[in-house]
mmCIF file of C-alpha atoms in Angstrom:
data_model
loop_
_atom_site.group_PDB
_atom_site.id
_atom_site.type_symbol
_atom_site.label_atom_id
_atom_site.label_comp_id
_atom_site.label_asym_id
_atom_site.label_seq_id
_atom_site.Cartn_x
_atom_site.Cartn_y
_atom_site.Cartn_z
ATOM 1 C CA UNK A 1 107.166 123.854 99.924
ATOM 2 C CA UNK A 2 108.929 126.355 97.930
ATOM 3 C CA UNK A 3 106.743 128.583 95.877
ATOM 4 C CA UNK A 4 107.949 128.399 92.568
ATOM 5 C CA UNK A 5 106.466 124.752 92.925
ATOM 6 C CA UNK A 6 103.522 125.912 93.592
ATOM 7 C CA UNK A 7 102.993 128.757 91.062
ATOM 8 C CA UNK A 8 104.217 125.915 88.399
ATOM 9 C CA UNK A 9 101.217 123.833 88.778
ATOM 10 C CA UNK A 10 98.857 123.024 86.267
ATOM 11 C CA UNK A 11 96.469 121.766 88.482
ATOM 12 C CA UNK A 12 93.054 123.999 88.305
ATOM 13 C CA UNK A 13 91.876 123.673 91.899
ATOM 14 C CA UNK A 14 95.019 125.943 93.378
ATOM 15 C CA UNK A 15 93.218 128.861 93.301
ATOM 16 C CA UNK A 16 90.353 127.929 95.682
ATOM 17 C CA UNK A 17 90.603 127.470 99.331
ATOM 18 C CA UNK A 18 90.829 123.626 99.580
ATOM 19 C CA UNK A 19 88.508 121.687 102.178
ATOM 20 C CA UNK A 20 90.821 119.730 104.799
ATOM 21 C CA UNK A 21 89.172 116.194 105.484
ATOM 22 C CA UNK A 22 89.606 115.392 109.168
ATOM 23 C CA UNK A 23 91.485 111.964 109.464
ATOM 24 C CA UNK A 24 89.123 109.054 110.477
ATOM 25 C CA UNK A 25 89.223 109.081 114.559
ATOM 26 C CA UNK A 26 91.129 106.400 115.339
ATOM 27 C CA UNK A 27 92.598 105.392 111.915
ATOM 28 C CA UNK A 28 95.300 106.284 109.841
ATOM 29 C CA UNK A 29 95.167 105.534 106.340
ATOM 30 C CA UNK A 30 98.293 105.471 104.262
ATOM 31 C CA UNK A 31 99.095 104.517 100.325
ATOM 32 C CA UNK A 32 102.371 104.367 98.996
ATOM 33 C CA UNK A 33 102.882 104.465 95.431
ATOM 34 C CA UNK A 34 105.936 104.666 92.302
ATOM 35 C CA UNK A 35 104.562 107.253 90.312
ATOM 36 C CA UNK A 36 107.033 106.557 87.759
ATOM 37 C CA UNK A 37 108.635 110.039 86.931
ATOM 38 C CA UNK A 38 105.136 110.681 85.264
ATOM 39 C CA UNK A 39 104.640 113.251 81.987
ATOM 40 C CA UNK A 40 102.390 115.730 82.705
ATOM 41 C CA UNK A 41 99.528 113.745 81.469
ATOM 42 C CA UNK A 42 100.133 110.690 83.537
ATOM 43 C CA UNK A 43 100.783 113.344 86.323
ATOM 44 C CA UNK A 44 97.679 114.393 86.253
ATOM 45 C CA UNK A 45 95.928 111.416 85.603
ATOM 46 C CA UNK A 46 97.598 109.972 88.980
ATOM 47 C CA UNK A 47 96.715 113.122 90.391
ATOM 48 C CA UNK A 48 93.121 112.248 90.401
ATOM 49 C CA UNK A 49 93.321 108.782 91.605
ATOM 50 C CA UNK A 50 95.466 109.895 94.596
ATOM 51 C CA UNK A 51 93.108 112.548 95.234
ATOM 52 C CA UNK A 52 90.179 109.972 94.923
ATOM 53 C CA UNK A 53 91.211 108.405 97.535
ATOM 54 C CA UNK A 54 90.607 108.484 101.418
ATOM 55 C CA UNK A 55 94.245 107.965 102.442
ATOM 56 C CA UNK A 56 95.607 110.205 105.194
ATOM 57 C CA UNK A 57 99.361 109.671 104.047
ATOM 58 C CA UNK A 58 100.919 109.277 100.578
ATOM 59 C CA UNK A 59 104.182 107.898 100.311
ATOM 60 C CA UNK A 60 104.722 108.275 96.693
ATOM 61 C CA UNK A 61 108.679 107.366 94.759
ATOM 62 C CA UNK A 62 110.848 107.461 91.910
ATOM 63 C CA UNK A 63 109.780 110.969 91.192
ATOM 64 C CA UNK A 64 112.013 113.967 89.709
ATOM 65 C CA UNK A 65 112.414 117.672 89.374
ATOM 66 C CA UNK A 66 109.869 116.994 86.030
ATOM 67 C CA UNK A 67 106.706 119.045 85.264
ATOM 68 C CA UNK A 68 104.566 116.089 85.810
ATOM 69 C CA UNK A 69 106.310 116.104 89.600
ATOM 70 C CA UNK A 70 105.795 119.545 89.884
ATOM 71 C CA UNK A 71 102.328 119.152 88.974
ATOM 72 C CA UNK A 72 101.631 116.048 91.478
ATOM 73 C CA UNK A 73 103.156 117.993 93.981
ATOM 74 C CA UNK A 74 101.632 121.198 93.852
ATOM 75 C CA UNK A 75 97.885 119.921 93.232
ATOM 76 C CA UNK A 76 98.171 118.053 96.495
ATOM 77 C CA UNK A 77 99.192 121.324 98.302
ATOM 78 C CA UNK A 78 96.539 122.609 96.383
ATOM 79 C CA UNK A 79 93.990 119.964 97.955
ATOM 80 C CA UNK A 80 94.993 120.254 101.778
ATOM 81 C CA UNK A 81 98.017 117.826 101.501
ATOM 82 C CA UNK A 82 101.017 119.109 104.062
ATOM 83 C CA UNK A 83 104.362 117.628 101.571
ATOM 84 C CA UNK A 84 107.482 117.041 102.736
ATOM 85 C CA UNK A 85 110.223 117.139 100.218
ATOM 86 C CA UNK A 86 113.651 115.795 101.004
ATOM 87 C CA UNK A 87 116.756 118.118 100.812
ATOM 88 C CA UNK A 88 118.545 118.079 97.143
ATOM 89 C CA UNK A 89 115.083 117.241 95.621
ATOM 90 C CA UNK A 90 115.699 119.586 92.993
ATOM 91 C CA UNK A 91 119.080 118.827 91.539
ATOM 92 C CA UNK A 92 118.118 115.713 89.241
ATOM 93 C CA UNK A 93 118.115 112.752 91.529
ATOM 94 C CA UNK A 94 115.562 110.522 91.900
ATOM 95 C CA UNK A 95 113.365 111.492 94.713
ATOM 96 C CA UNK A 96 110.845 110.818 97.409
ATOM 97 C CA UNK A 97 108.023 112.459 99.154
ATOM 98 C CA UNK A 98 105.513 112.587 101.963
ATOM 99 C CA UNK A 99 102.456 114.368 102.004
ATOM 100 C CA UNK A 100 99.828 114.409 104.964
ATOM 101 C CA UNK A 101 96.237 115.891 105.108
ATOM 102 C CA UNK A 102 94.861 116.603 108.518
ATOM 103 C CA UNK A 103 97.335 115.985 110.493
ATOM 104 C CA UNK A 104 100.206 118.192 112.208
ATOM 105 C CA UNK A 105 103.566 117.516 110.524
ATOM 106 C CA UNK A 106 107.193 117.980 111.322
ATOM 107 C CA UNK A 107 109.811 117.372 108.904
ATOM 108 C CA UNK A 108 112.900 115.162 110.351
ATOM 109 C CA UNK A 109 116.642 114.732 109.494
ATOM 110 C CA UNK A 110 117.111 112.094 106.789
ATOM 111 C CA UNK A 111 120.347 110.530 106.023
ATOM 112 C CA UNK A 112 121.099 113.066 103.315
ATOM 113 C CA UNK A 113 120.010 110.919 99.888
ATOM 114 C CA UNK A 114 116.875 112.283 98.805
ATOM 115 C CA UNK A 115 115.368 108.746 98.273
ATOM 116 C CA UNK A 116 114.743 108.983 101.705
ATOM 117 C CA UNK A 117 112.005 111.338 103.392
ATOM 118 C CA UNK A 118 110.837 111.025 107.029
ATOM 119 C CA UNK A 119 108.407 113.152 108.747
ATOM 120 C CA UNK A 120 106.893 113.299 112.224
ATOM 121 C CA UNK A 121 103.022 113.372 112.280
ATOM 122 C CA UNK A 122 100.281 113.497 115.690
ATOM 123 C CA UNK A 123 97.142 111.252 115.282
ATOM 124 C CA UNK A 124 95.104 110.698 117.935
ATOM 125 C CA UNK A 125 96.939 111.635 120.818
ATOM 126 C CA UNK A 126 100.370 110.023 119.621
ATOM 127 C CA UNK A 127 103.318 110.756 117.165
ATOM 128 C CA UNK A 128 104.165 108.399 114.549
ATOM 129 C CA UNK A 129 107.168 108.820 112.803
ATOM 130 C CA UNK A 130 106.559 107.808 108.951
ATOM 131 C CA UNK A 131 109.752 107.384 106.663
ATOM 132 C CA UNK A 132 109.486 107.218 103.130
ATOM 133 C CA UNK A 133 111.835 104.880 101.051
ATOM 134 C CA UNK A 134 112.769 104.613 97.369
ATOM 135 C CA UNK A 135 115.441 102.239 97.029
ATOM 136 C CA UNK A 136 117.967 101.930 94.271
ATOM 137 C CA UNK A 137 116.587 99.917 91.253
ATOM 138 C CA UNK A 138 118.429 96.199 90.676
ATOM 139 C CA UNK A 139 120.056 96.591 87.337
ATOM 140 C CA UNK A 140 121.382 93.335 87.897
ATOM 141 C CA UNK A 141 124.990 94.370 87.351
ATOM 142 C CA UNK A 142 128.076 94.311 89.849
ATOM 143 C CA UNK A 143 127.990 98.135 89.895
ATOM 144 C CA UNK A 144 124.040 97.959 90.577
ATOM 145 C CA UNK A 145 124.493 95.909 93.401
ATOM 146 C CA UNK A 146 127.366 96.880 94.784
ATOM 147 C CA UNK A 147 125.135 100.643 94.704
ATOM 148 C CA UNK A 148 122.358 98.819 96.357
ATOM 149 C CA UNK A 149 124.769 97.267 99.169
ATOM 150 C CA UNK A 150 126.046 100.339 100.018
ATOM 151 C CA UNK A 151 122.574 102.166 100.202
ATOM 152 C CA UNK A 152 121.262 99.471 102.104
ATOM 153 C CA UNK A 153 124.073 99.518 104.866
ATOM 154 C CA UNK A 154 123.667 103.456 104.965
ATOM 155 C CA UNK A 155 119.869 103.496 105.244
ATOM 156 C CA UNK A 156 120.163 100.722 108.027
ATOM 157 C CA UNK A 157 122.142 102.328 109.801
ATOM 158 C CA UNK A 158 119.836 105.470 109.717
ATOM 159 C CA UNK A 159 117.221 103.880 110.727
ATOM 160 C CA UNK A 160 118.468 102.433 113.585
ATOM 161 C CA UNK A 161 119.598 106.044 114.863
ATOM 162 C CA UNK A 162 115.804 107.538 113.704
ATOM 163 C CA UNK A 163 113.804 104.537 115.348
ATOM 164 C CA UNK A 164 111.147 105.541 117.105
ATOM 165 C CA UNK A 165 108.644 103.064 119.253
ATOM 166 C CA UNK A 166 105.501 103.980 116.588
ATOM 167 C CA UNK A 167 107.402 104.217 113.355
ATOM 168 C CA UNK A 168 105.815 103.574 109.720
ATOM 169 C CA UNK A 169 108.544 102.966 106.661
ATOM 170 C CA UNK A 170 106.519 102.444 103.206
ATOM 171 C CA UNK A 171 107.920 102.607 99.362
ATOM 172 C CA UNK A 172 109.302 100.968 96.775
ATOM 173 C CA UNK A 173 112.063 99.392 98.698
ATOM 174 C CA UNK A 174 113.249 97.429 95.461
ATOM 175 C CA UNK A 175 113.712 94.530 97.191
ATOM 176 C CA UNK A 176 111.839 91.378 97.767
ATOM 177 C CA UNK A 177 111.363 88.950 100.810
ATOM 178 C CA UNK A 178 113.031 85.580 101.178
ATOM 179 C CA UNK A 179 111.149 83.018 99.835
ATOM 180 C CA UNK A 180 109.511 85.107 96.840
ATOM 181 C CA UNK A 181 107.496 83.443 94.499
ATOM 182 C CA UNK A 182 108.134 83.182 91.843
ATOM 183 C CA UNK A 183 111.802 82.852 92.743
ATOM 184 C CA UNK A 184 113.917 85.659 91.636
ATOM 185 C CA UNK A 185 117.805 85.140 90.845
ATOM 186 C CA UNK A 186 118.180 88.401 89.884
ATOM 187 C CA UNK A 187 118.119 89.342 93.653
ATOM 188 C CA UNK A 188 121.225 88.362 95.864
ATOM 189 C CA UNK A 189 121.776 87.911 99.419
ATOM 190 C CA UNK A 190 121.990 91.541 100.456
ATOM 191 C CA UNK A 191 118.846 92.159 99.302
ATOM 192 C CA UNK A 192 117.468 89.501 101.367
ATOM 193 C CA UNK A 193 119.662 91.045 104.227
ATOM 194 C CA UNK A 194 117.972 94.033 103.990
ATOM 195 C CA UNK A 195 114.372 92.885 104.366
ATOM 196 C CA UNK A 196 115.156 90.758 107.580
ATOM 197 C CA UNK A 197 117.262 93.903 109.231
ATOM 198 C CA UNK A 198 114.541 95.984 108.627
ATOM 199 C CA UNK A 199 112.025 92.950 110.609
ATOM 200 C CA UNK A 200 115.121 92.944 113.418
ATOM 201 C CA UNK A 201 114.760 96.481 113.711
ATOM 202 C CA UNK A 202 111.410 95.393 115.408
ATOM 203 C CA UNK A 203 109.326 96.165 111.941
ATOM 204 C CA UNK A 204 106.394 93.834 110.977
ATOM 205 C CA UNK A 205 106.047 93.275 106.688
ATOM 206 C CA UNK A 206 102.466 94.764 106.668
ATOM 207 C CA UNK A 207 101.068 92.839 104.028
ATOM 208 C CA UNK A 208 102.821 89.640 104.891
ATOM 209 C CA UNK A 209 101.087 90.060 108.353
ATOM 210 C CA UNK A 210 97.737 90.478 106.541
ATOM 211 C CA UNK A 211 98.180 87.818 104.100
ATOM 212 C CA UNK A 212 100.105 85.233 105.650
ATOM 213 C CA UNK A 213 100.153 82.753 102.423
ATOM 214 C CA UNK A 214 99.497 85.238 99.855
ATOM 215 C CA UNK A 215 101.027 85.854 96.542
ATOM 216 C CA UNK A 216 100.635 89.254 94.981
ATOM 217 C CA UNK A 217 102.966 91.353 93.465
ATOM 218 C CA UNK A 218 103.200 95.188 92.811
ATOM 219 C CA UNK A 219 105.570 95.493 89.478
ATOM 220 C CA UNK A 220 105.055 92.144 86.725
ATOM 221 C CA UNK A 221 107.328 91.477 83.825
ATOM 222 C CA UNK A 222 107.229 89.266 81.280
ATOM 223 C CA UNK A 223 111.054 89.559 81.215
ATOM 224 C CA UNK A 224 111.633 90.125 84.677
ATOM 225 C CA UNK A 225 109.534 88.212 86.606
ATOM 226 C CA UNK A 226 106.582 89.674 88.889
ATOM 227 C CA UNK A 227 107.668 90.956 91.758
ATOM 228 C CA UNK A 228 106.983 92.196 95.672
ATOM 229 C CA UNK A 229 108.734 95.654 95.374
ATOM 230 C CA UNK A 230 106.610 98.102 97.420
ATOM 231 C CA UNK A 231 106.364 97.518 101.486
ATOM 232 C CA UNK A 232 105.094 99.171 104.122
ATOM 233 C CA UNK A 233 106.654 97.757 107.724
ATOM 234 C CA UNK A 234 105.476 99.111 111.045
ATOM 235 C CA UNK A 235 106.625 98.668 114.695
ATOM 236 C CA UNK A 236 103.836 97.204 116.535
ATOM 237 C CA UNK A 237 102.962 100.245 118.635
ATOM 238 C CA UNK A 238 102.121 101.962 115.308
ATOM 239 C CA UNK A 239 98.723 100.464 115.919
ATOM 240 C CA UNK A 240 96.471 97.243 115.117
ATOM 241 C CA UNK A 241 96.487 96.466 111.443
ATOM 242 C CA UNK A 242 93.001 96.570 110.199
ATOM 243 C CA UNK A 243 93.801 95.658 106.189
ATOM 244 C CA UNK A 244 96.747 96.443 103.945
ATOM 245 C CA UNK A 245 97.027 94.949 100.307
ATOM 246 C CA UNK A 246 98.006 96.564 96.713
ATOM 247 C CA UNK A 247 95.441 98.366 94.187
ATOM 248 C CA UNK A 248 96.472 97.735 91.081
ATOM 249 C CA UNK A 249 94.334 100.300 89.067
ATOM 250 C CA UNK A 250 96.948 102.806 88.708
ATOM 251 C CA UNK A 251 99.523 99.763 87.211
ATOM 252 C CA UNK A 252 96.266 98.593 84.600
ATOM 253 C CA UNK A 253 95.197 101.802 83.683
ATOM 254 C CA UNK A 254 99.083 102.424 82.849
ATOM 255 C CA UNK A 255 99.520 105.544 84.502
ATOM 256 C CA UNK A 256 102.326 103.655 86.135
ATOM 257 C CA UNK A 257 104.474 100.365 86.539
ATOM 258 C CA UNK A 258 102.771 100.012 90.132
ATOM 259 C CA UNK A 259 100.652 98.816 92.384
ATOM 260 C CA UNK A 260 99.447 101.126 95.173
ATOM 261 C CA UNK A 261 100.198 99.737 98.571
ATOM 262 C CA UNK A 262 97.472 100.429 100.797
ATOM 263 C CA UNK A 263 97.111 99.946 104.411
ATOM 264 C CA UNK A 264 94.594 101.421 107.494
ATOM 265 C CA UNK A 265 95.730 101.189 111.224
ATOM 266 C CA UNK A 266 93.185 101.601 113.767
ATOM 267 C CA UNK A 267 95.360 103.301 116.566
ATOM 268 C CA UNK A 268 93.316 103.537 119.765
ATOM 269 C CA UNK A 269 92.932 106.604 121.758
ATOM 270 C CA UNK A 270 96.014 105.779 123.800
ATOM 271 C CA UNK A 271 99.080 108.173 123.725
#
């Protein structure tokens, strides 16, 4: 991470040798969360709750070159957390990144939007390749989806070149499944598309797999409609899904519009 990032922070802990938690043997514990381009006080306020947490991999989106990123950023470094940032990070776009704590990472080729992170990380004697999405908002406009259609091809087609047989994608994929209740017209066929390529890609909808019948949603508006944004979707030879569902703390407490995805895998001692 470059080190003007990390002299920026405003987090107080950077100065002190920070205490790596091993990862649970076996397990591998992820959240993915919108942070919502947070000020610096909801930056640091989601700063704690991440940190509060046991998870072994954030996914976190919609983040910026903003001193409350800087600040999320730097205090995980601060706390033991390896982050990847994407290429062209810096120059204003929306952005996504993935941090790990405890475990070895290497940083892979994206397809060159920095929505789109992906990192290669060893757990218990296997690599699992863990891609972190923020997908382009529905403005429901023609130019908004037409943008969406177009990422969605791209990032499909990416993925099918980075697949690997143990591969995790989480984020706020800003799309919904078919079938969504409540019903969503707002959402058009592309963005349906998009869900099922990802599932013929060979990836399994965590939380569907969980909760078969389940309704829950991770961003609710009264104007909008509550909706299923944020995913996580994992080959099968990721591991055995032990729970996955959303936290909504950080959405009530309003540090952001989210839901936290969680999710644990128990993955064996297999490699």
């Amino acid at each position: 991470m470059p080190d003007d990032v990390i002299q920026g922070a405003l987090f107080g802990s950077l100065d002190a040798e920070p205490a790596v938690p091993a990862p649970a043997p076996g397990e591998l514990r992820v959240c993915a969360l919108n942070i919502n381009n947070p000020s610096v006080q909801h930056a640091q306020q989601t700063l704690a709750w991440l940190l509060a947490g046991r998870s072994d991999v954030l996914v976190l989106t919609e983040l910026k070159a903003s001193d409350g990123a800087k600040l999320i950023i730097s205090g995980l470094a601060a706390e033991g957390f390896e982050v990847c940032l994407p290429p062209g990070w810096a120059d204003g776009s929306y952005f996504t990144v993935v941090a790990t704590r405890g475990l070895p990472q290497t940083s892979v080729d994206g397809p060159g939007d920095p929505r789109v992170v992906a990192v290669d990380v060893e757990h218990a004697s296997r690599q699992i390749r863990i891609i972190g999405l923020y997908g382009p908002t529905n403005g429901m406009t023609t130019d908004s989806s037409d943008r969406r259609r177009a990422f969605q091809k791209t990032f499909l087609e990416y993925l099918h070149t980075a697949l690997r047989p143990r591969l995790l994608l989480a984020g706020d994929l800003n799309v919904v499944e078919p079938g969504h209740q409540p019903p969503l017209a707002s959402f058009e066929e592309h963005d349906y598309a998009f869900y099922t390529g990802l599932q013929r890609l060979g990836l399994a909808d965590a939380f569907r797999q969980a909760h078969p019948a389940a309704r829950d949603h991770s961003w609710i508006s009264d104007r909008y409609g509550a909706q299923r944004l944020d995913h996580l979707f994992a080959t099968p030879a990721t591991g055995t899904l032990v729970n996955c569902g959303y936290d909504h703390t950080p959405r009530t407490s309003h540090i952001t519009d989210h839901a936290a995805l969680l999710a644990t895998f128990a993955l064996g001692t297999s490699a």
